[in-house]
Amino acid sequence: MKEILNRQWWKEGIVYQIYPRSFQDTTGNGVGDIKGIIQRLDYIKSLGVDIIWLNPIYQSPNDDNGYDISDYRNIMAEFGTMEDFDSLLEGMKTRGLKLVMDLVVNHSSDEHYWFQESRKSRDNPYRDYYHWWPAEKGTPPKRWSYFDVDANAWKYDATTDAYYLHYFSVKQPDLNWENPKLRQEVYSLMNFWFEKGVDGFRMDVISFISKDPNFPEIPEKYNGNYVPFYAAGPRLHEFLHEMHTESLGKYDVMSVGEAPGVFLEDALNFVNEDREELNMFFHFDLMSLDRKEGEVFWMRDGNWKLSEFKKVHSNWDEVFAKKGWGSMFLSNHDFPRSNSRWGNDSAAHWYNSTTMLQTFLLSMRGTPYFYYGDEIGMTNIRFDKIEDYRDINTINRYELAKNNGESLEDFIANEKEASRDNARTPMQWDSSNHAGFTEVTPWIKVNKNYQEGITVADQEGDKDSVLSYFKRMTQLRKDHLTLVYGDYTLLQETNEQVYMYLRTWNKERYLVALNFSTKFSRIEIDEVSFEKGRLLISNDMDNAESLIPGTFLELQPYQAVIYSLE
Ligand code: NOJ
């Protein structure tokens, strides 16, 4: 594989995302903590993953579970101390694991010192750390807010008779990147963590940081769709390049931006190496596939189609084929569980569909990101009472729906599939009380299926478990660099049941076939010529006949196979 240029650890690594609040409680307060992660490092290492991405662990009043930071250089008391953090980092380094932290700098908490000062007076030195609209100019042009009870991103503040901007909750005021002092604060805090030995950042809504400070009315071409408008700030690329110069470029670190509103056409402007901005980003084309057009939180009517799913991945693979690099994910803390969403979590199909999706992520080009619990097949909890929800997003939108006289029944029905809390339930370690996550009542309910085998303890010793398959598959990716860097060729483009593709490099060729349906499928392999097909892995060994040239490939429901072709 020496012909491959530009090999990087963050291209070859497999990422494991941890939502610290839900991973492991060691203090008996029902909330996960850093010591809990330390306790589980051997487990994490055993998965064959290389990089841990931690959701925010900084000091925060937790309006949005840590995405509202009140001190960027301190640890949230609920999670532990800086000493705990240092031990975590050391424990990871000893095991050869890299650490990626969350960087949340589109906004801070309203309890951050900067904002406390900023709101005091119009001439406070921190005034311009945030976006203010003086009331004498009238009502500011409409901006939509994700979590606001009125969906309004401007909040009036009487102290200085002005409105401040908050794309997210009222407790998450947007930072003003026009201000060079603010930008230097950000680079300095990034360097603070890099100097400690952190290996990179996942950057929260980084596509939103640049705003036209005149706040014009939103141009018509956006057709009322705020997200792409928010991502089209006039100085975005200038800021990212500056961030690279002042921070990222000085270290051997990885950067992955969360980039709602960024589409294929713009992709390389972020990650083309020559531009010195970011390494990777998360696009939202897949995440919006099962949503209503232009809607972030509402499920669409009718099912998504496999041809659409293939198209998203094929298009994004192509855009990074020569420059830049992609990121592959099916779930995270903002979306439902992957098998409940893209597979099928019914008893009959849970095993095959979970392992099929693992096979998919681990056989595509681009860095794969797994979310804690994906390795044992954790599923959506589907809360049907508003009282069970903890997420500000669901709670505030419920209020909004109520105030607008909308059907609350429809609202809950939607949240059962779409809510972020589906993915935030405690990690299922064993079948003891609260799944071994805590000894007291956890901050959010545990999924009852921890009593039905969806735990680490149940699966660890079982060679046929989802967990064991996951480990085999991570190893397989490591053993076959072609699965990381090789070309991707889509086969069977219009087949609505089976996703099939080749990964090739020089003479090496791998055929991946994934049945995304509840039905048996028989496919004629007429698009590729080969003499012999050697089976590398299958999630259904009872039905894994060798692939014979000129014959059919038969796949059971949700079966996944990878063959090496000769
Ligand atoms: C995206 C994060 O992933 C999400 O969890 C958070 O609520 C918003 N950004 C606001 O920070």
XYZ file of C-alpha atoms and ligand atoms in Angstrom:
577
model
C 0.000 0.000 0.000
C 3.044 2.216 -0.229
C 1.590 3.843 -3.347
C -0.956 5.535 -1.149
C 0.039 9.063 -0.493
C -0.888 11.027 2.520
C -1.577 8.237 4.987
C -2.813 9.661 8.289
C -3.673 8.150 11.652
C -7.044 9.873 11.614
C -7.879 8.305 8.273
C -7.009 4.799 9.427
C -8.449 5.143 12.924
C -11.903 4.057 14.045
C -13.703 6.550 16.268
C -15.747 5.640 19.333
C -17.976 8.452 20.575
C -18.821 8.651 24.271
C -21.664 10.659 25.744
C -20.072 10.962 29.204
C -23.336 11.620 31.036
C -24.554 8.164 30.025
C -21.459 5.978 30.000
C -20.555 4.942 33.556
C -21.373 6.470 36.918
C -18.801 5.914 39.669
C -19.924 8.523 42.210
C -23.463 7.322 42.734
C -25.276 10.419 41.476
C -26.917 8.777 38.477
C -24.716 10.683 36.033
C -21.738 9.227 34.185
C -18.304 10.665 34.908
C -14.672 10.703 33.844
C -13.619 8.065 36.344
C -16.258 5.841 34.779
C -14.606 6.207 31.393
C -11.211 5.433 32.936
C -12.669 2.298 34.457
C -13.809 1.167 31.008
C -10.673 1.938 28.999
C -9.646 -1.697 28.674
C -13.072 -2.495 27.320
C -12.851 0.337 24.794
C -9.410 -0.782 23.705
C -10.694 -4.339 23.257
C -13.163 -3.101 20.630
C -10.381 -2.361 18.180
C -11.185 1.352 18.039
C -8.428 3.960 18.059
C -9.884 7.360 18.823
C -12.337 8.436 21.498
C -14.505 11.470 20.804
C -15.906 12.825 24.060
C -18.991 15.021 24.065
C -18.366 18.206 26.087
C -16.997 17.717 29.578
C -16.302 21.393 30.350
C -17.911 23.409 33.105
C -21.514 24.009 32.152
C -24.902 24.721 33.714
C -26.185 21.939 31.445
C -29.014 23.677 29.728
C -28.065 21.573 26.690
C -26.008 18.847 28.391
C -22.644 20.539 28.157
C -23.148 22.314 24.829
C -23.488 25.502 26.868
C -20.015 26.076 28.289
C -19.370 28.486 31.152
C -15.628 27.811 31.431
C -13.655 26.302 28.561
C -10.654 25.439 30.717
C -12.385 23.596 33.518
C -14.143 20.296 33.954
C -17.837 20.007 34.791
C -18.067 19.199 38.504
C -20.577 16.395 37.874
C -18.005 14.690 35.654
C -14.979 15.106 37.924
C -11.861 17.241 38.130
C -8.918 18.258 35.978
C -6.891 15.576 37.782
C -9.421 13.000 36.616
C -9.088 14.360 33.113
C -5.301 14.103 33.247
C -5.558 10.495 34.427
C -7.962 9.724 31.618
C -5.568 11.137 29.062
C -2.675 9.244 30.546
C -4.669 5.997 30.628
C -5.533 6.504 26.989
C -1.974 7.283 25.916
C -0.736 4.149 27.681
C -3.191 2.115 25.660
C -2.433 3.867 22.381
C -5.827 5.564 22.219
C -6.260 9.115 20.903
C -8.587 11.688 22.437
C -10.773 14.078 20.485
C -12.694 16.677 22.481
C -15.771 18.672 21.541
C -15.147 22.314 20.682
C -18.268 24.432 21.145
C -17.470 27.940 19.981
C -20.434 29.045 17.923
C -21.921 29.957 21.294
C -21.086 29.828 24.980
C -23.285 29.602 28.042
C -24.967 32.793 29.220
C -23.224 31.957 32.504
C -19.801 32.342 30.939
C -17.876 35.293 32.395
C -17.676 36.846 28.920
C -21.434 36.992 28.611
C -21.998 38.082 32.178
C -19.769 41.055 31.413
C -21.096 41.599 27.907
C -24.666 42.086 29.042
C -23.734 44.616 31.781
C -23.358 47.701 29.615
C -23.000 48.728 26.018
C -19.442 49.865 26.587
C -18.240 46.847 28.527
C -14.939 45.481 27.102
C -16.688 42.154 26.463
C -19.698 43.703 24.730
C -18.467 42.684 21.289
C -17.821 39.093 22.265
C -21.485 38.521 21.376
C -23.994 39.777 18.804
C -26.210 42.590 20.089
C -28.977 44.446 18.300
C -29.870 47.789 19.985
C -33.622 48.094 20.516
C -33.760 51.610 19.108
C -33.136 50.063 15.669
C -36.476 48.285 15.999
C -37.142 44.553 16.026
C -34.180 42.689 14.515
C -34.655 40.745 11.252
C -36.084 37.306 11.913
C -33.680 34.557 12.837
C -34.864 31.036 13.660
C -33.661 29.265 16.809
C -33.364 25.523 17.278
C -34.369 25.224 20.920
C -36.221 28.418 21.705
C -39.771 28.067 23.021
C -40.802 30.665 20.436
C -38.307 29.509 17.801
C -36.930 33.062 17.915
C -33.140 33.511 17.945
C -33.238 37.057 19.323
C -33.735 37.572 23.050
C -34.469 40.991 24.458
C -32.282 41.933 27.434
C -33.587 44.901 29.433
C -30.303 45.819 31.156
C -28.933 47.379 27.981
C -32.174 47.628 26.018
C -30.866 45.312 23.301
C -31.413 41.877 21.802
C -28.754 39.171 21.755
C -28.515 36.395 19.203
C -28.896 32.723 20.123
C -29.248 30.153 17.352
C -29.806 27.554 20.057
C -31.382 28.073 23.521
C -31.629 31.453 25.277
C -28.842 30.189 27.494
C -26.551 29.694 24.474
C -25.697 33.186 23.173
C -23.764 33.200 19.871
C -20.158 34.351 20.002
C -19.134 37.185 17.736
C -16.374 35.918 15.463
C -16.074 39.329 13.833
C -14.192 40.346 16.957
C -10.476 39.438 16.615
C -10.122 39.318 20.403
C -12.777 36.640 20.648
C -11.073 34.647 17.916
C -7.767 34.796 19.777
C -9.529 33.567 22.933
C -10.776 30.564 20.965
C -7.382 29.701 19.474
C -5.788 30.098 22.861
C -8.216 27.711 24.551
C -7.709 25.196 21.746
C -3.957 25.399 22.248
C -4.435 24.985 25.989
C -5.962 21.535 25.380
C -3.464 20.640 22.660
C -0.607 21.451 25.026
C -2.157 19.004 27.475
C -1.920 16.327 24.815
C -5.409 16.219 23.339
C -5.400 14.841 19.783
C -8.085 16.872 18.119
C -11.486 18.484 18.114
C -14.935 17.734 16.833
C -16.283 21.218 16.203
C -19.857 21.906 17.100
C -21.904 23.641 14.343
C -18.690 25.139 13.045
C -20.434 26.043 9.784
C -22.475 28.686 11.675
C -19.700 30.806 13.205
C -19.615 33.607 10.635
C -22.560 36.026 10.542
C -23.088 39.170 8.552
C -23.040 41.689 11.426
C -25.622 43.841 9.635
C -28.139 41.021 9.951
C -29.919 41.536 6.630
C -33.269 39.938 5.895
C -32.672 36.367 4.726
C -32.394 36.320 0.918
C -35.295 34.720 -0.890
C -33.203 32.025 -2.488
C -33.065 30.283 0.899
C -36.798 29.937 0.743
C -37.237 30.237 4.483
C -34.694 27.491 5.097
C -32.394 28.897 7.751
C -29.793 26.176 8.057
C -28.047 26.667 4.683
C -28.203 30.414 5.238
C -26.530 30.044 8.642
C -23.804 27.949 7.027
C -23.062 30.548 4.363
C -21.499 33.200 6.577
C -19.316 35.610 4.592
C -16.072 35.043 6.540
C -16.399 31.365 7.451
C -13.441 30.128 5.410
C -11.259 33.016 6.446
C -11.901 32.112 10.106
C -11.238 28.415 9.567
C -8.004 29.135 7.806
C -6.954 31.473 10.581
C -7.808 28.787 13.126
C -5.556 26.440 11.232
C -2.715 28.937 11.250
C -3.108 29.892 14.890
C -3.801 26.466 16.301
C -4.540 23.282 14.330
C -1.570 23.546 11.995
C 0.869 23.646 14.873
C 0.061 20.153 16.120
C -0.420 16.630 14.787
C -4.131 16.702 15.492
C -7.406 15.806 13.862
C -10.251 18.191 13.163
C -13.783 17.277 12.210
C -16.395 19.957 11.860
C -20.083 19.450 12.369
C -21.429 21.136 9.281
C -25.190 21.426 8.928
C -26.083 23.366 5.803
C -22.936 22.362 3.909
C -23.560 20.469 0.696
C -21.522 18.569 -1.878
C -20.690 21.638 -3.965
C -18.908 23.258 -1.045
C -17.320 20.220 0.525
C -13.806 20.676 -0.732
C -13.695 24.265 0.429
C -13.527 22.855 3.947
C -11.272 19.838 3.615
C -9.068 20.216 0.583
C -5.636 19.898 2.230
C -4.270 22.782 0.158
C -6.670 25.230 1.779
C -5.520 24.415 5.326
C -8.862 24.435 7.052
C -10.287 21.167 8.444
C -9.519 17.453 7.975
C -13.105 16.234 7.816
C -16.663 17.256 8.484
C -20.050 15.719 9.120
C -22.575 16.511 6.409
C -26.295 16.138 7.059
C -27.510 14.598 3.807
C -27.974 11.194 5.380
C -29.364 12.547 8.627
C -32.072 14.394 6.712
C -33.014 11.423 4.527
C -35.836 10.294 6.801
C -36.925 13.827 7.684
C -39.503 16.103 6.065
C -38.047 18.378 3.406
C -36.367 21.353 5.056
C -37.302 20.094 8.530
C -34.682 19.181 11.077
C -36.837 17.325 13.585
C -39.874 15.913 11.759
C -39.886 12.420 10.285
C -41.003 12.306 6.666
C -44.150 10.494 5.549
C -43.276 7.137 4.066
C -39.995 5.291 4.234
C -36.632 6.322 2.899
C -35.418 4.309 -0.073
C -32.213 2.314 -0.256
C -31.408 3.901 -3.632
C -31.459 7.298 -1.885
C -29.200 6.000 0.869
C -26.736 4.689 -1.727
C -26.846 7.939 -3.636
C -25.910 9.984 -0.582
C -22.920 7.780 0.140
C -21.790 7.425 -3.450
C -21.937 11.173 -4.040
C -20.008 11.974 -0.906
C -17.441 9.291 -1.614
C -16.847 10.747 -5.039
C -16.335 14.273 -3.840
C -13.451 13.164 -1.611
C -11.973 10.626 -4.021
C -8.916 12.728 -4.804
C -8.795 15.483 -2.227
C -10.014 15.784 1.327
C -11.434 12.944 3.370
C -14.885 11.819 4.450
C -16.437 10.860 7.735
C -18.856 7.964 7.980
C -21.518 7.815 10.664
C -25.011 6.469 11.123
C -25.745 7.778 14.582
C -24.612 10.127 17.305
C -26.037 11.913 20.359
C -28.350 14.050 18.183
C -30.112 11.264 16.329
C -31.873 7.978 17.053
C -29.986 4.699 17.402
C -28.595 3.420 14.123
C -30.175 -0.034 14.047
C -33.603 1.365 14.952
C -33.269 3.919 12.199
C -31.389 2.324 9.304
C -31.843 -1.333 10.223
C -34.599 -3.138 12.037
C -34.626 -3.596 15.800
C -37.395 -6.228 15.929
C -36.317 -9.496 17.562
C -36.164 -11.262 14.201
C -33.815 -8.769 12.557
C -31.945 -7.043 15.375
C -28.819 -9.199 15.158
C -28.396 -9.212 11.411
C -29.318 -5.593 10.839
C -27.030 -4.315 13.607
C -24.044 -6.271 12.344
C -24.895 -5.433 8.721
C -24.699 -1.717 9.555
C -21.396 -2.262 11.343
C -20.101 -4.005 8.238
C -21.206 -1.053 6.153
C -19.422 1.628 8.206
C -16.285 -0.464 8.479
C -16.021 -1.239 4.788
C -16.496 2.245 3.356
C -13.872 4.845 2.529
C -13.725 7.648 5.109
C -13.190 7.570 8.861
C -15.885 5.510 10.632
C -17.549 6.919 13.762
C -19.375 4.619 16.137
C -21.541 5.831 18.967
C -21.251 4.109 22.351
C -23.607 1.134 22.541
C -23.645 0.601 18.752
C -21.176 -2.208 19.302
C -23.716 -4.179 21.365
C -26.748 -3.128 19.342
C -28.459 -0.692 21.715
C -31.818 0.462 20.346
C -34.256 3.401 20.566
C -36.123 3.660 23.855
C -39.168 5.396 22.329
C -40.468 7.271 25.376
C -44.188 7.866 25.097
C -44.582 10.397 27.922
C -43.152 13.897 27.870
C -42.093 13.453 31.522
C -39.521 10.843 30.470
C -37.742 13.177 28.078
C -34.687 15.095 29.293
C -33.621 16.861 26.113
C -34.204 20.616 25.939
C -34.939 20.173 22.261
C -37.937 17.903 22.874
C -39.113 19.742 25.981
C -39.091 23.213 24.438
C -40.577 22.104 21.156
C -43.326 20.369 23.100
C -44.104 23.741 24.720
C -44.049 25.403 21.338
C -46.428 22.788 19.907
C -48.721 23.217 22.912
C -48.742 27.010 22.566
C -49.495 26.697 18.870
C -52.381 24.342 19.587
C -50.746 21.532 17.590
C -51.489 17.863 18.250
C -49.349 16.712 21.162
C -50.129 13.133 20.279
C -48.532 13.613 16.873
C -45.647 15.386 18.519
C -44.883 12.471 20.849
C -45.395 9.932 18.064
C -42.708 11.774 16.106
C -40.344 12.086 19.061
C -40.576 8.345 19.709
C -38.702 7.846 16.468
C -36.806 11.097 16.073
C -35.804 12.312 19.533
C -32.222 12.692 20.618
C -32.999 11.018 23.942
C -33.355 7.729 22.049
C -29.578 7.754 21.803
C -28.798 9.111 25.240
C -29.958 6.272 27.483
C -27.327 4.718 29.774
C -24.741 2.297 28.455
C -25.873 -1.267 29.080
C -23.008 -3.013 30.847
C -24.717 -5.967 32.489
C -28.063 -7.245 33.711
C -27.739 -5.906 37.257
C -29.866 -2.954 38.388
C -29.817 -0.012 35.957
C -27.716 -2.117 33.580
C -24.582 -1.616 35.681
C -24.495 2.052 34.732
C -25.269 3.356 38.222
C -26.516 2.179 41.576
C -29.098 4.921 41.931
C -31.868 6.199 39.684
C -30.115 7.352 36.507
C -30.624 10.837 35.056
C -32.511 9.264 32.155
C -34.228 5.874 32.049
C -32.328 2.754 31.019
C -33.685 0.800 28.069
C -35.386 -2.321 29.473
C -33.821 -4.533 26.876
C -30.721 -4.701 29.070
C -32.587 -7.667 30.518
C -32.748 -9.318 27.119
C -29.117 -9.739 26.239
C -28.271 -6.253 25.018
C -25.369 -5.800 27.419
C -21.616 -6.060 27.302
C -21.564 -8.838 29.912
C -24.016 -10.958 27.946
C -22.134 -10.568 24.716
C -18.502 -10.495 25.745
C -17.966 -14.227 26.138
C -20.144 -15.219 23.213
C -18.289 -15.586 19.954
C -21.506 -15.249 17.977
C -22.634 -12.011 19.603
C -23.041 -8.603 18.004
C -20.111 -7.405 20.085
C -17.832 -10.213 18.880
C -18.811 -9.499 15.305
C -17.974 -5.838 15.790
C -14.492 -6.753 17.010
C -13.944 -9.102 14.083
C -14.999 -6.379 11.719
C -12.733 -3.690 13.226
C -9.851 -6.155 12.900
C -10.791 -6.903 9.312
C -10.616 -3.208 8.433
C -7.213 -2.949 10.105
C -5.944 -5.986 8.196
C -7.112 -4.659 4.833
C -5.958 -1.134 4.163
C -7.853 -1.297 0.882
C -11.032 -0.994 2.932
C -9.711 2.315 4.234
C -8.118 3.854 1.148
C -9.254 1.801 -1.815
C -11.564 3.047 -4.557
C -15.282 2.584 -4.122
C -17.493 1.427 -6.978
C -21.219 1.120 -6.573
C -22.877 -1.940 -8.140
C -26.590 -2.667 -8.444
C -27.412 1.023 -8.250
C -31.167 0.700 -8.485
C -31.602 -2.404 -6.358
C -33.869 -1.355 -3.473
C -32.965 -4.347 -1.325
C -29.237 -4.806 -1.568
C -26.374 -2.329 -1.294
C -23.379 -3.737 -3.126
C -20.004 -2.209 -3.886
C -16.395 -2.954 -4.662
C -13.400 -1.630 -2.780
C -10.297 -1.911 -4.903
C -6.642 -1.066 -4.879
C -4.336 -2.315 -7.604
C -5.004 -6.045 -7.765
C -6.916 -6.249 -4.525
C -10.691 -6.346 -4.885
C -13.296 -6.727 -2.203
C -16.958 -7.188 -2.839
C -19.293 -5.969 -0.098
C -22.946 -6.999 -0.255
C -25.473 -5.831 2.303
C -29.103 -6.820 2.400
C -31.014 -3.853 3.780
C -34.348 -5.633 3.789
C -36.472 -8.164 5.646
C -36.582 -10.313 2.524
C -34.303 -12.947 1.139
C -32.496 -11.747 -1.953
C -30.857 -13.466 -4.897
C -28.637 -11.357 -7.106
C -26.890 -12.188 -10.282
C -23.287 -11.043 -10.185
C -22.927 -9.884 -13.734
C -21.173 -6.582 -13.208
C -17.822 -8.008 -12.077
C -15.637 -10.715 -13.465
C -13.611 -12.912 -11.147
C -12.366 -16.471 -10.885
C -12.760 -17.088 -7.226
C -14.549 -15.422 -4.358
C -13.080 -16.006 -0.915
C -15.397 -15.168 1.960
C -13.792 -12.780 4.485
C -16.731 -12.262 6.777
C -20.454 -12.838 7.023
C -22.901 -12.061 9.792
C -24.769 -15.253 8.960
C -22.307 -18.124 8.756
C -25.033 -20.717 8.265
C -25.817 -19.062 4.974
C -22.485 -18.039 3.592
C -21.802 -20.072 0.504
C -18.677 -19.151 -1.398
C -19.289 -16.889 -4.264
C -18.859 -18.815 -7.486
C -18.271 -17.040 -10.793
C -21.284 -16.825 -13.010
C -23.671 -17.725 -10.226
C -25.986 -15.996 -7.879
C -25.287 -14.406 -4.567
C -27.956 -15.224 -2.042
C -28.495 -13.063 0.970
C -30.717 -13.694 3.952
C -32.623 -10.728 5.433
C -30.082 -8.114 6.562
C -27.208 -10.404 5.748
C -23.800 -8.823 5.159
C -20.875 -10.448 3.372
C -17.454 -9.382 2.221
C -15.581 -11.417 -0.360
C -12.082 -11.083 -1.624
C -12.199 -11.532 -5.405
C -9.453 -13.129 -7.414
C -24.876 20.305 17.849
C -24.662 19.344 18.975
O -24.272 18.109 18.479
C -25.961 19.312 19.746
O -26.001 18.267 20.673
C -26.147 20.648 20.381
O -27.402 20.679 21.025
C -26.082 21.776 19.365
N -25.043 21.611 18.395
C -25.860 23.088 20.050
O -24.579 23.136 20.606
